[in-house]
């Protein structure tokens, strides 16, 4: 679910096994409010620094879709006391800066050479814990968002994601897209509103800092901004709309999306089972559905994942390309097969592959910092893949064929469906 807003320069990383370093993880409270997780690995040459905030993408009254995107980007573009913006500082050390905005949270990440950690950590926390957003910064954010909006319009995956969430959630943050299609909607949001949102959403009390790679706890001394007088917001939920059904929506590209309401993040066993199902069916190159689509040698693409959210999670499948109907039927057929337990040998092999994928997805500092931040923001920090508690890995190892089949029958029966069609097709 990661969508970038700012990418500055690639950085090559050397990778060491995450499991060897998990015992070095440290958790605590930041000096000026907020929480942190450090995952040190002195054998790599770089460090990933993430800030995660619980914040509604459409504003605290859900009337300004895109305001969180504008605020997050403007804070990175605004001048700091040094005279440079956070964007410029990350760029100056040869790093990568990413801004990811979701319906219920905002994540800012930087991957930088290890010697630059203190400098960038100080700049990142200054940019967000004490945002100084002005008209110029907001205009930069509007231009950036306008480009992303055009890109999103031609991405069946992103468009279907937003349409499906709007269909299954009746209201609340998840009902609204983090980035609206209309640039006009973005330009209508006053600069003062963007600044007010930033100060409320990005306060240090509402932050989780996750740092992975070549780092030690002394780096936290570089944080000099923020205030510790409040508490972190609770995770944001959204009311469900009830029955799903099929809908058709116009778009710049064709596609089909399916979504099922799943368990909350607190139900770790069920959530892990649906992660396993997504891996088994949709993992690139190895998933059952993915391999079937590859064998057709067509330009049909199927993306599937269980999106772990506070309450509830969502199983999401998006399809684009030449034969979306064929792919949709294949998805439904394979899910129906999983209503019956897999054989012991097939399940054992699939579970081992799943466990391998869990480890491989958290091998880089960026992957580790992202996972730790996402699960913390959604309300279950110790359940994160790669966390030193190994809760996620233990839940994965405890899965069995009968339980997975039960979860498929419980949650993956009647999907909400969105048929995305081009204006030309809808008119024929």
Short mmCIF file of C-alpha atoms in Angstrom, two decimals:
data_model
loop_
_atom_site.label_atom_id
_atom_site.label_comp_id
_atom_site.label_asym_id
_atom_site.label_seq_id
_atom_site.Cartn_x
_atom_site.Cartn_y
_atom_site.Cartn_z
CA UNK A 1 0.00 0.00 0.00
CA UNK A 2 2.84 2.30 -0.34
CA UNK A 3 2.49 5.19 -2.81
CA UNK A 4 5.36 7.65 -3.10
CA UNK A 5 5.08 11.42 -3.34
CA UNK A 6 8.73 12.43 -3.30
CA UNK A 7 11.60 10.24 -4.48
CA UNK A 8 14.96 11.92 -4.53
CA UNK A 9 17.90 9.55 -5.14
CA UNK A 10 18.37 5.78 -4.96
CA UNK A 11 20.65 4.42 -2.26
CA UNK A 12 22.27 0.98 -2.42
CA UNK A 13 21.99 -0.98 0.80
CA UNK A 14 23.83 -4.01 2.04
CA UNK A 15 21.50 -6.43 3.77
CA UNK A 16 22.01 -8.63 6.82
CA UNK A 17 19.61 -11.23 8.23
CA UNK A 18 16.98 -9.42 10.31
CA UNK A 19 16.54 -12.29 12.73
CA UNK A 20 20.10 -11.91 13.95
CA UNK A 21 19.42 -8.34 15.08
CA UNK A 22 15.90 -8.59 16.50
CA UNK A 23 17.13 -8.92 20.08
CA UNK A 24 18.65 -5.42 19.76
CA UNK A 25 15.27 -3.74 19.28
CA UNK A 26 14.46 -0.97 21.71
CA UNK A 27 11.15 0.73 22.49
CA UNK A 28 10.44 3.81 24.50
CA UNK A 29 9.03 7.32 24.74
CA UNK A 30 10.56 10.21 22.87
CA UNK A 31 12.01 13.05 24.98
CA UNK A 32 9.29 15.48 23.86
CA UNK A 33 6.34 13.14 23.47
CA UNK A 34 5.56 10.24 21.19
CA UNK A 35 6.86 6.68 20.94
CA UNK A 36 9.86 5.14 19.23
CA UNK A 37 11.13 1.77 18.07
CA UNK A 38 14.79 1.32 17.20
CA UNK A 39 15.94 -1.74 15.25
CA UNK A 40 19.74 -1.43 15.07
CA UNK A 41 21.88 -3.31 12.57
CA UNK A 42 25.46 -1.98 12.52
CA UNK A 43 26.39 -4.23 9.58
CA UNK A 44 24.50 -2.13 7.00
CA UNK A 45 25.57 1.15 5.46
CA UNK A 46 22.27 3.01 5.68
CA UNK A 47 19.41 3.86 8.03
CA UNK A 48 15.67 4.14 7.49
CA UNK A 49 13.88 6.81 9.54
CA UNK A 50 10.07 6.77 9.61
CA UNK A 51 7.53 9.02 11.31
CA UNK A 52 3.97 7.68 11.53
CA UNK A 53 0.96 9.73 12.63
CA UNK A 54 -2.65 8.71 13.20
CA UNK A 55 -4.46 11.29 11.11
CA UNK A 56 -7.62 11.29 8.92
CA UNK A 57 -6.78 11.85 5.27
CA UNK A 58 -9.88 13.99 4.62
CA UNK A 59 -9.50 16.13 7.73
CA UNK A 60 -10.93 15.81 11.21
CA UNK A 61 -14.43 16.58 9.91
CA UNK A 62 -13.97 14.42 6.77
CA UNK A 63 -14.86 17.34 4.50
CA UNK A 64 -11.47 18.07 2.92
CA UNK A 65 -10.14 15.04 1.00
CA UNK A 66 -6.47 15.56 0.30
CA UNK A 67 -5.70 17.87 3.23
CA UNK A 68 -3.42 15.31 4.90
CA UNK A 69 -1.49 14.90 1.65
CA UNK A 70 -1.09 18.67 1.31
CA UNK A 71 0.00 19.07 4.93
CA UNK A 72 2.51 16.22 4.83
CA UNK A 73 4.10 17.44 1.59
CA UNK A 74 4.07 21.11 2.59
CA UNK A 75 5.83 20.30 5.87
CA UNK A 76 8.60 18.57 3.91
CA UNK A 77 8.87 21.51 1.48
CA UNK A 78 8.87 24.32 4.07
CA UNK A 79 12.11 26.06 5.02
CA UNK A 80 13.66 24.99 8.32
CA UNK A 81 15.87 27.07 10.61
CA UNK A 82 18.87 25.98 8.54
CA UNK A 83 17.40 27.70 5.49
CA UNK A 84 16.83 24.36 3.71
CA UNK A 85 13.72 22.23 3.54
CA UNK A 86 13.60 18.61 4.66
CA UNK A 87 13.43 17.59 1.00
CA UNK A 88 16.62 19.52 0.23
CA UNK A 89 18.45 18.15 3.27
CA UNK A 90 17.65 14.52 2.44
CA UNK A 91 18.67 15.16 -1.16
CA UNK A 92 21.93 16.78 -0.07
CA UNK A 93 23.09 13.59 1.69
CA UNK A 94 22.07 11.34 -1.21
CA UNK A 95 18.96 9.94 0.44
CA UNK A 96 15.41 8.97 -0.46
CA UNK A 97 12.35 10.73 0.99
CA UNK A 98 8.86 9.22 0.73
CA UNK A 99 5.48 10.51 1.86
CA UNK A 100 2.62 8.03 2.14
CA UNK A 101 -0.89 9.14 3.03
CA UNK A 102 -3.64 6.63 3.84
CA UNK A 103 -7.24 7.22 4.92
CA UNK A 104 -6.35 6.92 8.61
CA UNK A 105 -2.64 7.69 8.89
CA UNK A 106 0.39 9.43 7.39
CA UNK A 107 3.87 7.97 7.05
CA UNK A 108 7.04 9.92 6.22
CA UNK A 109 10.20 7.97 5.52
CA UNK A 110 13.82 8.73 4.73
CA UNK A 111 16.60 6.29 3.83
CA UNK A 112 19.99 7.93 4.31
CA UNK A 113 23.66 7.03 4.73
CA UNK A 114 24.36 6.10 8.33
CA UNK A 115 26.64 9.10 9.08
CA UNK A 116 23.73 11.45 8.29
CA UNK A 117 21.23 9.93 10.73
CA UNK A 118 21.40 12.59 13.45
CA UNK A 119 21.19 15.45 10.99
CA UNK A 120 18.18 14.04 9.12
CA UNK A 121 16.44 12.87 12.29
CA UNK A 122 16.68 16.41 13.68
CA UNK A 123 15.42 17.90 10.42
CA UNK A 124 12.54 15.45 10.03
CA UNK A 125 11.25 15.95 13.55
CA UNK A 126 11.62 19.73 13.24
CA UNK A 127 9.67 19.73 9.97
CA UNK A 128 6.75 17.81 11.44
CA UNK A 129 6.77 18.44 15.18
CA UNK A 130 7.02 22.22 14.60
CA UNK A 131 5.59 22.72 11.09
CA UNK A 132 6.08 26.19 9.61
CA UNK A 133 3.80 25.90 6.59
CA UNK A 134 3.41 28.96 4.39
CA UNK A 135 1.78 29.79 1.08
CA UNK A 136 4.84 28.74 -0.94
CA UNK A 137 5.05 25.34 0.74
CA UNK A 138 1.36 24.69 0.13
CA UNK A 139 1.66 25.65 -3.53
CA UNK A 140 4.52 23.17 -3.88
CA UNK A 141 2.35 20.54 -2.23
CA UNK A 142 -0.54 21.32 -4.57
CA UNK A 143 1.66 20.87 -7.63
CA UNK A 144 3.00 17.60 -6.29
CA UNK A 145 -0.52 16.36 -5.50
CA UNK A 146 -1.79 17.38 -8.94
CA UNK A 147 0.86 15.20 -10.60
CA UNK A 148 -0.02 12.29 -8.34
CA UNK A 149 -3.72 12.75 -9.06
CA UNK A 150 -3.10 12.41 -12.80
CA UNK A 151 -0.94 9.33 -12.25
CA UNK A 152 -3.59 7.79 -10.02
CA UNK A 153 -6.27 8.36 -12.65
CA UNK A 154 -4.44 5.98 -14.97
CA UNK A 155 -3.74 3.37 -12.29
CA UNK A 156 -6.53 0.80 -12.14
CA UNK A 157 -5.07 -0.53 -8.88
CA UNK A 158 -5.18 2.79 -7.01
CA UNK A 159 -8.51 3.87 -8.49
CA UNK A 160 -10.20 0.58 -7.63
CA UNK A 161 -8.74 0.66 -4.12
CA UNK A 162 -10.39 4.01 -3.42
CA UNK A 163 -13.70 3.05 -5.05
CA UNK A 164 -13.90 -0.21 -3.11
CA UNK A 165 -13.18 1.49 0.19
CA UNK A 166 -15.84 4.10 -0.60
CA UNK A 167 -18.30 1.27 -1.23
CA UNK A 168 -17.68 -0.85 1.85
CA UNK A 169 -17.29 2.03 4.34
CA UNK A 170 -20.35 4.23 4.77
CA UNK A 171 -18.48 7.19 6.26
CA UNK A 172 -15.37 8.07 8.22
CA UNK A 173 -11.79 8.40 6.92
CA UNK A 174 -11.82 5.14 4.93
CA UNK A 175 -14.79 6.33 2.85
CA UNK A 176 -12.73 9.12 1.30
CA UNK A 177 -9.69 8.87 -1.00
CA UNK A 178 -6.42 10.18 0.44
CA UNK A 179 -5.97 12.04 -2.84
CA UNK A 180 -9.05 13.30 -4.75
CA UNK A 181 -9.20 13.12 -8.55
CA UNK A 182 -10.05 16.79 -8.86
CA UNK A 183 -7.18 19.25 -8.61
CA UNK A 184 -9.81 21.91 -7.91
CA UNK A 185 -10.65 20.20 -4.62
CA UNK A 186 -7.04 20.55 -3.56
CA UNK A 187 -6.70 24.21 -4.50
CA UNK A 188 -9.86 25.11 -2.59
CA UNK A 189 -8.36 24.09 0.75
CA UNK A 190 -7.12 27.28 2.46
CA UNK A 191 -3.47 27.54 3.46
CA UNK A 192 -4.56 28.29 7.02
CA UNK A 193 -6.53 25.04 7.17
CA UNK A 194 -3.51 23.07 5.97
CA UNK A 195 -1.35 24.64 8.67
CA UNK A 196 -3.93 24.02 11.39
CA UNK A 197 -4.28 20.39 10.34
CA UNK A 198 -0.51 19.90 10.35
CA UNK A 199 -0.11 21.27 13.86
CA UNK A 200 -2.83 18.99 15.18
CA UNK A 201 -1.95 15.83 13.26
CA UNK A 202 1.85 16.02 13.33
CA UNK A 203 2.40 16.92 16.95
CA UNK A 204 5.07 14.85 18.66
CA UNK A 205 2.55 13.28 21.06
CA UNK A 206 0.82 11.72 18.05
CA UNK A 207 3.99 10.31 16.48
CA UNK A 208 5.61 6.91 16.32
CA UNK A 209 9.24 7.05 15.22
CA UNK A 210 10.66 3.84 13.77
CA UNK A 211 14.36 3.68 12.90
CA UNK A 212 16.04 0.62 11.38
CA UNK A 213 19.57 0.01 10.15
CA UNK A 214 22.82 1.54 11.32
CA UNK A 215 21.63 3.53 14.34
CA UNK A 216 21.93 3.62 18.11
CA UNK A 217 19.85 5.18 20.86
CA UNK A 218 22.15 8.19 21.21
CA UNK A 219 20.74 9.47 17.89
CA UNK A 220 17.51 10.33 19.70
CA UNK A 221 19.33 13.20 21.38
CA UNK A 222 19.14 15.01 18.04
CA UNK A 223 15.38 15.52 18.53
CA UNK A 224 14.89 19.02 19.92
CA UNK A 225 11.36 19.86 18.76
CA UNK A 226 7.96 18.79 20.00
CA UNK A 227 5.92 18.97 23.16
CA UNK A 228 4.94 16.24 25.57
CA UNK A 229 1.74 17.54 27.12
CA UNK A 230 -0.82 15.29 25.46
CA UNK A 231 -1.37 11.75 24.26
CA UNK A 232 -1.50 9.89 20.98
CA UNK A 233 -4.81 9.85 19.11
CA UNK A 234 -6.66 6.56 19.09
CA UNK A 235 -6.68 4.66 15.77
CA UNK A 236 -9.40 5.92 13.45
CA UNK A 237 -12.22 3.58 12.51
CA UNK A 238 -14.90 3.89 9.83
CA UNK A 239 -18.49 2.57 9.90
CA UNK A 240 -19.32 -0.18 7.41
CA UNK A 241 -21.91 0.30 4.70
CA UNK A 242 -23.47 -3.16 4.98
CA UNK A 243 -24.04 -5.34 1.94
CA UNK A 244 -21.50 -4.98 -0.86
CA UNK A 245 -22.94 -5.77 -4.28
CA UNK A 246 -21.71 -4.84 -7.76
CA UNK A 247 -21.24 -1.31 -9.04
CA UNK A 248 -19.87 0.22 -12.23
CA UNK A 249 -17.76 3.35 -12.31
CA UNK A 250 -16.25 5.35 -15.18
CA UNK A 251 -12.49 5.58 -15.39
CA UNK A 252 -9.51 6.30 -17.60
CA UNK A 253 -8.65 2.58 -17.66
CA UNK A 254 -10.63 -0.65 -17.39
CA UNK A 255 -10.47 -2.97 -14.40
CA UNK A 256 -12.31 -5.01 -11.81
CA UNK A 257 -11.95 -4.79 -8.05
CA UNK A 258 -13.17 -7.09 -5.29
CA UNK A 259 -13.14 -6.46 -1.56
CA UNK A 260 -14.17 -8.43 1.51
CA UNK A 261 -14.45 -7.10 5.06
CA UNK A 262 -12.02 -9.00 7.28
CA UNK A 263 -11.00 -9.17 10.94
CA UNK A 264 -9.50 -6.29 12.95
CA UNK A 265 -5.81 -6.13 13.78
CA UNK A 266 -6.60 -7.34 17.30
CA UNK A 267 -7.63 -10.75 15.91
CA UNK A 268 -4.08 -11.68 15.05
CA UNK A 269 -4.79 -15.32 14.22
CA UNK A 270 -7.50 -14.53 11.67
CA UNK A 271 -5.55 -11.61 10.20
CA UNK A 272 -2.49 -13.78 9.74
CA UNK A 273 -4.61 -16.47 8.07
CA UNK A 274 -5.83 -13.94 5.50
CA UNK A 275 -2.27 -12.73 4.93
CA UNK A 276 -1.41 -16.37 4.23
CA UNK A 277 -4.30 -16.65 1.75
CA UNK A 278 -3.16 -13.49 -0.05
CA UNK A 279 0.41 -14.80 -0.23
CA UNK A 280 -0.70 -18.24 -1.43
CA UNK A 281 -2.93 -16.84 -4.18
CA UNK A 282 -1.45 -13.51 -5.23
CA UNK A 283 2.27 -13.39 -4.45
CA UNK A 284 4.08 -12.27 -7.61
CA UNK A 285 5.55 -15.23 -9.53
CA UNK A 286 4.63 -17.83 -6.88
CA UNK A 287 0.93 -17.26 -6.10
CA UNK A 288 -1.57 -19.72 -7.57
CA UNK A 289 -3.55 -16.99 -9.34
CA UNK A 290 -0.42 -15.08 -10.33
CA UNK A 291 1.10 -18.15 -11.99
CA UNK A 292 -2.17 -18.90 -13.79
CA UNK A 293 -2.24 -15.38 -15.23
CA UNK A 294 1.41 -15.64 -16.27
CA UNK A 295 0.65 -18.88 -18.08
CA UNK A 296 -1.98 -17.14 -20.22
CA UNK A 297 0.77 -14.85 -21.56
CA UNK A 298 -1.67 -11.95 -21.59
CA UNK A 299 -1.39 -8.46 -20.13
CA UNK A 300 -3.81 -9.22 -17.33
CA UNK A 301 -2.56 -8.22 -13.89
CA UNK A 302 -3.97 -9.32 -10.55
CA UNK A 303 -2.93 -7.72 -7.27
CA UNK A 304 -4.23 -9.13 -4.02
CA UNK A 305 -3.51 -8.38 -0.38
CA UNK A 306 -5.07 -8.36 3.03
CA UNK A 307 -4.86 -4.78 4.28
CA UNK A 308 -4.30 -4.99 8.02
CA UNK A 309 -6.26 -2.16 9.63
CA UNK A 310 -7.39 -1.30 13.14
CA UNK A 311 -11.00 -2.39 12.64
CA UNK A 312 -11.83 -3.92 10.26
CA UNK A 313 -9.17 -5.15 7.85
CA UNK A 314 -9.94 -5.57 4.15
CA UNK A 315 -9.04 -8.28 1.65
CA UNK A 316 -8.53 -6.41 -1.60
CA UNK A 317 -8.08 -7.74 -5.16
CA UNK A 318 -7.63 -5.48 -8.17
CA UNK A 319 -7.51 -6.68 -11.79
CA UNK A 320 -6.48 -4.82 -14.93
CA UNK A 321 -5.45 -5.67 -18.48
CA UNK A 322 -6.92 -7.68 -21.36
CA UNK A 323 -9.07 -10.30 -19.63
CA UNK A 324 -10.37 -8.99 -16.29
CA UNK A 325 -13.46 -11.25 -16.40
CA UNK A 326 -11.35 -14.39 -16.79
CA UNK A 327 -9.08 -13.29 -13.96
CA UNK A 328 -12.03 -12.44 -11.71
CA UNK A 329 -13.50 -15.88 -12.20
CA UNK A 330 -10.14 -17.49 -11.48
CA UNK A 331 -9.91 -15.56 -8.23
CA UNK A 332 -13.39 -16.66 -7.16
CA UNK A 333 -12.71 -20.28 -8.17
CA UNK A 334 -9.47 -20.44 -6.18
CA UNK A 335 -11.13 -18.92 -3.13
CA UNK A 336 -13.88 -21.49 -3.36
CA UNK A 337 -11.27 -24.26 -3.39
CA UNK A 338 -9.76 -22.85 -0.21
CA UNK A 339 -13.08 -23.30 1.59
CA UNK A 340 -11.90 -26.89 1.95
CA UNK A 341 -8.62 -27.55 3.77
CA UNK A 342 -5.50 -27.95 1.67
CA UNK A 343 -3.70 -31.28 1.86
CA UNK A 344 -1.02 -31.53 4.53
CA UNK A 345 1.93 -31.53 2.12
CA UNK A 346 0.60 -28.65 0.00
CA UNK A 347 -0.24 -26.60 3.07
CA UNK A 348 3.14 -27.25 4.68
CA UNK A 349 4.97 -26.07 1.57
CA UNK A 350 2.76 -22.99 1.26
CA UNK A 351 3.27 -22.07 4.91
CA UNK A 352 7.05 -22.40 4.63
CA UNK A 353 6.98 -20.16 1.55
CA UNK A 354 4.86 -17.65 3.50
CA UNK A 355 7.32 -17.64 6.40
CA UNK A 356 10.19 -17.07 3.98
CA UNK A 357 8.33 -14.15 2.39
CA UNK A 358 7.74 -12.60 5.82
CA UNK A 359 11.47 -12.57 6.49
CA UNK A 360 12.42 -11.40 3.00
CA UNK A 361 9.97 -8.49 3.18
CA UNK A 362 11.67 -7.11 6.30
CA UNK A 363 15.30 -7.57 5.21
CA UNK A 364 15.99 -3.96 4.29
CA UNK A 365 15.98 -1.13 6.85
CA UNK A 366 13.15 0.55 4.93
CA UNK A 367 10.99 -2.59 4.93
CA UNK A 368 11.57 -3.07 8.64
CA UNK A 369 10.85 0.56 9.59
CA UNK A 370 7.69 0.57 7.45
CA UNK A 371 6.28 -2.57 9.04
CA UNK A 372 7.03 -1.46 12.58
CA UNK A 373 5.40 1.93 11.92
CA UNK A 374 2.31 0.64 10.12
CA UNK A 375 1.33 -1.86 12.82
CA UNK A 376 2.02 0.64 15.60
CA UNK A 377 -0.20 3.23 13.93
CA UNK A 378 -2.98 0.67 13.48
CA UNK A 379 -2.90 -0.19 17.16
CA UNK A 380 -0.93 -3.43 17.58
CA UNK A 381 2.79 -2.62 17.51
CA UNK A 382 4.07 -5.96 18.81
CA UNK A 383 2.20 -7.86 16.06
CA UNK A 384 4.35 -6.30 13.32
CA UNK A 385 6.32 -8.72 11.14
CA UNK A 386 9.92 -8.33 12.21
CA UNK A 387 9.09 -7.22 15.74
CA UNK A 388 11.37 -8.73 18.38
CA UNK A 389 8.40 -10.41 20.10
CA UNK A 390 7.97 -12.71 17.06
CA UNK A 391 4.19 -12.62 17.55
CA UNK A 392 3.50 -12.48 13.83
CA UNK A 393 5.86 -15.34 13.00
CA UNK A 394 4.38 -17.43 15.83
CA UNK A 395 0.87 -16.81 14.53
CA UNK A 396 1.98 -17.85 11.03
CA UNK A 397 3.58 -21.06 12.28
CA UNK A 398 0.42 -21.92 14.24
CA UNK A 399 -1.79 -21.89 11.14
CA UNK A 400 -3.29 -25.18 10.02
CA UNK A 401 -5.35 -26.17 6.95
CA UNK A 402 -8.67 -26.48 8.78
CA UNK A 403 -8.40 -23.06 10.41
CA UNK A 404 -7.46 -21.30 7.17
CA UNK A 405 -10.42 -22.92 5.42
CA UNK A 406 -12.70 -21.78 8.25
CA UNK A 407 -11.47 -18.19 7.90
CA UNK A 408 -12.01 -18.26 4.13
CA UNK A 409 -15.60 -19.46 4.65
CA UNK A 410 -16.20 -16.84 7.35
CA UNK A 411 -14.84 -13.77 5.58
CA UNK A 412 -14.39 -14.36 1.85
CA UNK A 413 -17.86 -15.29 0.59
CA UNK A 414 -19.67 -12.28 -0.93
CA UNK A 415 -17.35 -9.53 -2.15
CA UNK A 416 -18.08 -5.94 -2.95
CA UNK A 417 -17.31 -5.54 -6.65
CA UNK A 418 -16.42 -2.46 -8.69
CA UNK A 419 -16.31 -2.66 -12.48
CA UNK A 420 -14.14 0.19 -13.77
CA UNK A 421 -14.89 1.01 -17.41
CA UNK A 422 -13.64 3.68 -19.78
CA UNK A 423 -16.15 6.26 -20.97
CA UNK A 424 -16.00 4.75 -24.46
CA UNK A 425 -16.93 1.30 -23.18
CA UNK A 426 -19.68 2.58 -20.89
CA UNK A 427 -21.25 4.43 -23.79
CA UNK A 428 -21.36 1.36 -26.08
#
